[in-house]
Coordinates of N, CA and C in Angstrom, one line a residue:
E5 N -3.7 43.8 69.8 CA -4.8 44.4 69.0 C -5.9 45.2 70.0
A6 N -6.6 44.1 70.9 CA -7.4 44.7 72.0 C -7.1 45.5 72.9
E7 N -6.0 45.4 73.3 CA -5.3 46.4 74.3 C -5.1 47.7 73.4
A8 N -4.6 47.8 72.5 CA -4.7 49.1 71.7 C -6.0 49.8 71.2
Q9 N -6.9 49.0 71.0 CA -8.3 49.3 70.6 C -8.9 49.9 72.1
Y10 N -8.7 49.1 73.0 CA -9.3 49.8 74.5 C -8.5 51.1 74.6
T11 N -7.1 51.4 74.6 CA -6.8 52.4 75.1 C -7.1 53.6 73.9
N12 N -7.5 53.2 73.0 CA -7.8 54.5 71.8 C -9.2 54.8 72.6
Y13 N -9.9 54.0 72.4 CA -11.3 54.2 73.0 C -11.3 55.1 74.3
Q14 N -10.7 54.4 75.0 CA -10.3 55.3 76.6 C -10.1 56.8 76.3
Q15 N -8.9 57.3 75.5 CA -8.4 58.5 75.2 C -9.8 59.1 74.3
I16 N -10.5 58.7 73.8 CA -11.4 59.3 72.9 C -12.8 59.5 74.1
F17 N -13.0 58.6 75.0 CA -14.0 58.7 75.9 C -13.6 59.9 76.9
D18 N -12.1 60.0 77.3 CA -11.5 60.8 78.3 C -11.6 62.3 77.8
Y19 N -11.4 62.4 76.4 CA -11.4 63.8 75.9 C -12.9 64.4 75.5
V20 N -13.9 63.3 75.7 CA -15.3 63.6 75.0 C -15.5 64.1 76.4
N21 N -15.6 63.0 77.4 CA -16.1 63.6 79.2 C -15.9 64.8 79.3
K22 N -14.5 65.1 79.2 CA -13.7 66.6 79.6 C -14.4 67.9 78.8
N23 N -14.5 67.2 77.4 CA -14.8 68.8 76.7 C -16.3 69.1 75.8
V24 N -17.1 68.1 76.6 CA -18.2 68.0 75.9 C -19.2 68.0 77.1
P25 N -20.1 69.3 76.9 CA -20.9 69.3 78.4 C -22.0 68.5 78.3
G26 N -22.3 67.8 79.4 CA -23.3 66.9 79.1 C -23.4 65.8 79.1
V27 N -22.2 65.3 78.6 CA -21.7 63.8 78.0 C -21.2 62.9 78.9
Q28 N -21.4 62.1 79.1 CA -20.3 60.9 80.2 C -20.7 59.6 79.1
A29 N -19.5 59.5 78.5 CA -18.9 58.2 77.5 C -18.4 57.2 78.5
Q30 N -18.5 55.9 78.3 CA -17.8 55.0 79.1 C -18.1 53.8 78.6
F31 N -17.2 52.5 78.7 CA -17.7 51.2 78.0 C -18.7 50.6 79.1
G32 N -19.4 49.5 78.5 CA -20.8 49.0 79.0 C -21.2 48.0 78.2
T33 N -22.0 46.8 78.9 CA -22.5 46.2 78.2 C -23.6 46.3 77.7
L34 N -24.4 45.4 76.7 CA -25.8 45.6 76.4 C -26.7 45.7 77.6
S35 N -26.6 44.8 78.6 CA -27.6 44.8 79.6 C -27.5 46.3 80.0
E36 N -26.6 46.8 80.4 CA -26.3 48.2 81.3 C -26.7 49.3 80.3
Y37 N -26.6 49.2 78.9 CA -27.3 50.4 78.1 C -28.7 50.3 78.1
F38 N -29.5 48.8 77.9 CA -30.7 48.8 77.4 C -31.2 49.1 79.3
N39 N -30.9 48.6 80.2 CA -30.9 49.1 82.0 C -31.5 51.0 81.6
E40 N -30.3 51.6 80.9 CA -30.4 53.0 81.5 C -31.4 53.6 80.3
V41 N -31.7 53.2 79.1 CA -32.5 53.7 78.2 C -33.9 53.3 78.1
I42 N -34.3 52.4 78.7 CA -35.5 51.6 79.2 C -36.5 52.6 79.5
G43 N -37.7 53.0 78.9 CA -38.4 53.9 79.4 C -37.9 55.6 79.3
T44 N -37.0 55.8 78.6 CA -36.5 57.1 78.1 C -37.4 57.6 76.9
F45 N -37.7 56.6 76.1 CA -38.1 57.0 74.9 C -39.3 56.0 74.4
D46 N -40.3 56.2 73.3 CA -41.0 55.4 72.7 C -40.3 54.8 71.6
T47 N -40.5 53.2 71.7 CA -39.7 52.4 70.9 C -40.6 52.8 69.5
P48 N -39.7 53.1 68.7 CA -40.4 53.1 66.8 C -40.6 52.0 66.7
V49 N -41.8 51.7 65.8 CA -42.0 50.5 64.9 C -41.8 50.7 63.8
L50 N -40.9 49.5 63.2 CA -40.9 49.6 62.0 C -41.4 48.8 60.9
K51 N -41.6 49.0 59.9 CA -42.0 48.1 59.0 C -41.4 47.9 57.6
G52 N -41.7 46.7 57.2 CA -41.0 46.9 55.7 C -40.2 46.1 55.5
A53 N -39.1 45.9 54.3 CA -38.3 44.6 54.3 C -36.9 45.1 54.4
F54 N -36.4 44.8 55.7 CA -35.1 45.6 56.0 C -33.9 44.3 56.3
F55 N -34.3 43.1 56.0 CA -33.2 42.1 56.1 C -32.1 42.2 54.7
T56 N -30.8 42.0 55.3 CA -30.1 42.1 54.2 C -29.5 40.7 53.6
Y57 N -29.5 40.5 52.6 CA -28.9 39.4 52.0 C -27.4 38.8 51.8
S58 N -27.0 37.9 51.8 CA -25.6 37.2 51.7 C -25.4 36.5 50.5
D59 N -24.7 37.4 49.3 CA -24.3 36.7 48.2 C -23.0 36.2 48.4
R60 N -22.6 36.0 46.9 CA -21.2 34.9 47.2 C -20.4 35.9 47.8
E61 N -19.3 35.2 48.0 CA -18.1 35.9 48.7 C -18.6 36.5 49.7
E62 N -19.6 36.3 50.9 CA -20.1 36.8 51.6 C -20.1 38.4 51.6
D63 N -20.6 38.8 50.3 CA -21.0 40.4 49.9 C -22.7 40.5 50.4
Y64 N -22.5 41.3 50.9 CA -24.0 41.9 51.7 C -24.5 43.0 50.8
W65 N -26.0 42.9 50.3 CA -26.7 44.2 49.8 C -28.2 43.6 50.4
S66 N -28.7 44.8 50.4 CA -30.3 45.1 50.7 C -30.7 45.5 49.2
G67 N -32.5 45.1 49.5 CA -32.8 45.9 47.9 C -33.2 44.5 47.3
Y68 N -34.4 44.1 46.8 CA -34.4 43.3 46.1 C -35.5 43.1 45.1
F69 N -35.6 44.1 44.4 CA -36.7 44.7 43.5 C -36.9 44.0 42.2
T70 N -36.1 43.2 41.7 CA -36.1 42.6 40.7 C -35.4 41.0 40.8
S71 N -35.1 40.6 41.8 CA -34.5 39.1 41.9 C -35.1 38.7 43.5
R72 N -34.8 37.6 44.1 CA -35.3 36.9 45.3 C -36.9 37.1 45.2
V73 N -37.4 36.6 44.2 CA -38.6 36.7 44.1 C -39.2 35.7 45.1
F74 N -38.8 34.4 45.6 CA -39.5 33.8 46.8 C -39.1 34.3 48.3
D75 N -38.0 34.8 48.4 CA -37.7 36.0 49.7 C -38.5 37.2 49.8
K76 N -38.9 37.5 48.9 CA -39.8 38.5 49.0 C -41.0 38.2 49.1
A77 N -41.5 37.1 48.5 CA -43.4 36.8 49.0 C -43.5 36.3 50.2
L78 N -42.3 35.7 50.7 CA -42.1 34.9 52.0 C -42.2 36.4 53.0
D79 N -41.5 37.3 52.7 CA -41.4 38.3 53.6 C -43.0 39.2 53.7
R80 N -43.2 38.9 52.7 CA -44.6 40.2 52.5 C -45.4 39.0 53.2
K81 N -45.8 38.0 52.9 CA -46.6 37.2 53.8 C -46.4 36.9 55.4
L82 N -45.1 36.9 55.7 CA -45.2 37.2 57.1 C -45.1 38.2 57.9
E83 N -44.9 39.2 57.0 CA -45.4 40.7 57.3 C -47.0 41.0 57.6
R84 N -47.5 40.3 56.7 CA -49.4 39.9 56.7 C -49.6 39.4 58.0
V85 N -49.0 38.3 58.4 CA -49.5 37.4 59.4 C -49.4 38.4 60.7
L86 N -47.9 38.9 60.7 CA -47.6 39.7 61.9 C -48.4 40.9 62.4
Y87 N -49.0 41.6 61.2 CA -49.9 42.6 61.5 C -51.0 42.2 61.8
A88 N -51.6 41.0 61.3 CA -53.1 40.2 61.9 C -52.7 40.1 63.3
A89 N -51.7 39.5 63.4 CA -51.6 39.1 64.9 C -51.6 40.3 65.9
E90 N -50.9 41.1 65.4 CA -51.0 42.4 66.3 C -52.3 43.5 66.2
S91 N -52.9 43.3 65.4 CA -54.2 43.9 65.2 C -55.2 43.2 66.0
L92 N -55.0 42.0 66.4 CA -55.8 41.0 66.9 C -55.5 41.2 68.4
G93 N -54.3 41.9 68.5 CA -53.8 41.7 70.2 C -53.0 40.8 70.8
A94 N -52.7 39.7 69.8 CA -51.8 38.6 70.2 C -50.4 39.1 70.2
T95 N -49.9 40.0 70.3 CA -48.4 40.3 70.2 C -48.4 41.4 71.5
S96 N -46.9 41.7 71.9 CA -47.1 42.5 73.2 C -47.1 44.0 72.5
E97 N -47.1 44.3 71.6 CA -47.1 45.7 70.8 C -48.6 46.3 71.1

């Protein structure tokens, strides 16, 4: 399975590299990726409730407007504390 996937992706990379101007696709590690993109753009700051939930039978969903009251309250409290810390300069942002 892994070898077949590698071969399939390599064929896609070869096609893209040959036919799409200005593109060089290749396999890489996360470290290689972050070393390449660091400093090339401003990292966006995302705020809000973005975590997903694992429900029964490993079903994942997001959004909890009518349920998960405790999780929603805890999330909001943590966001307030983080915002206060950022405002006071206690974080790297």
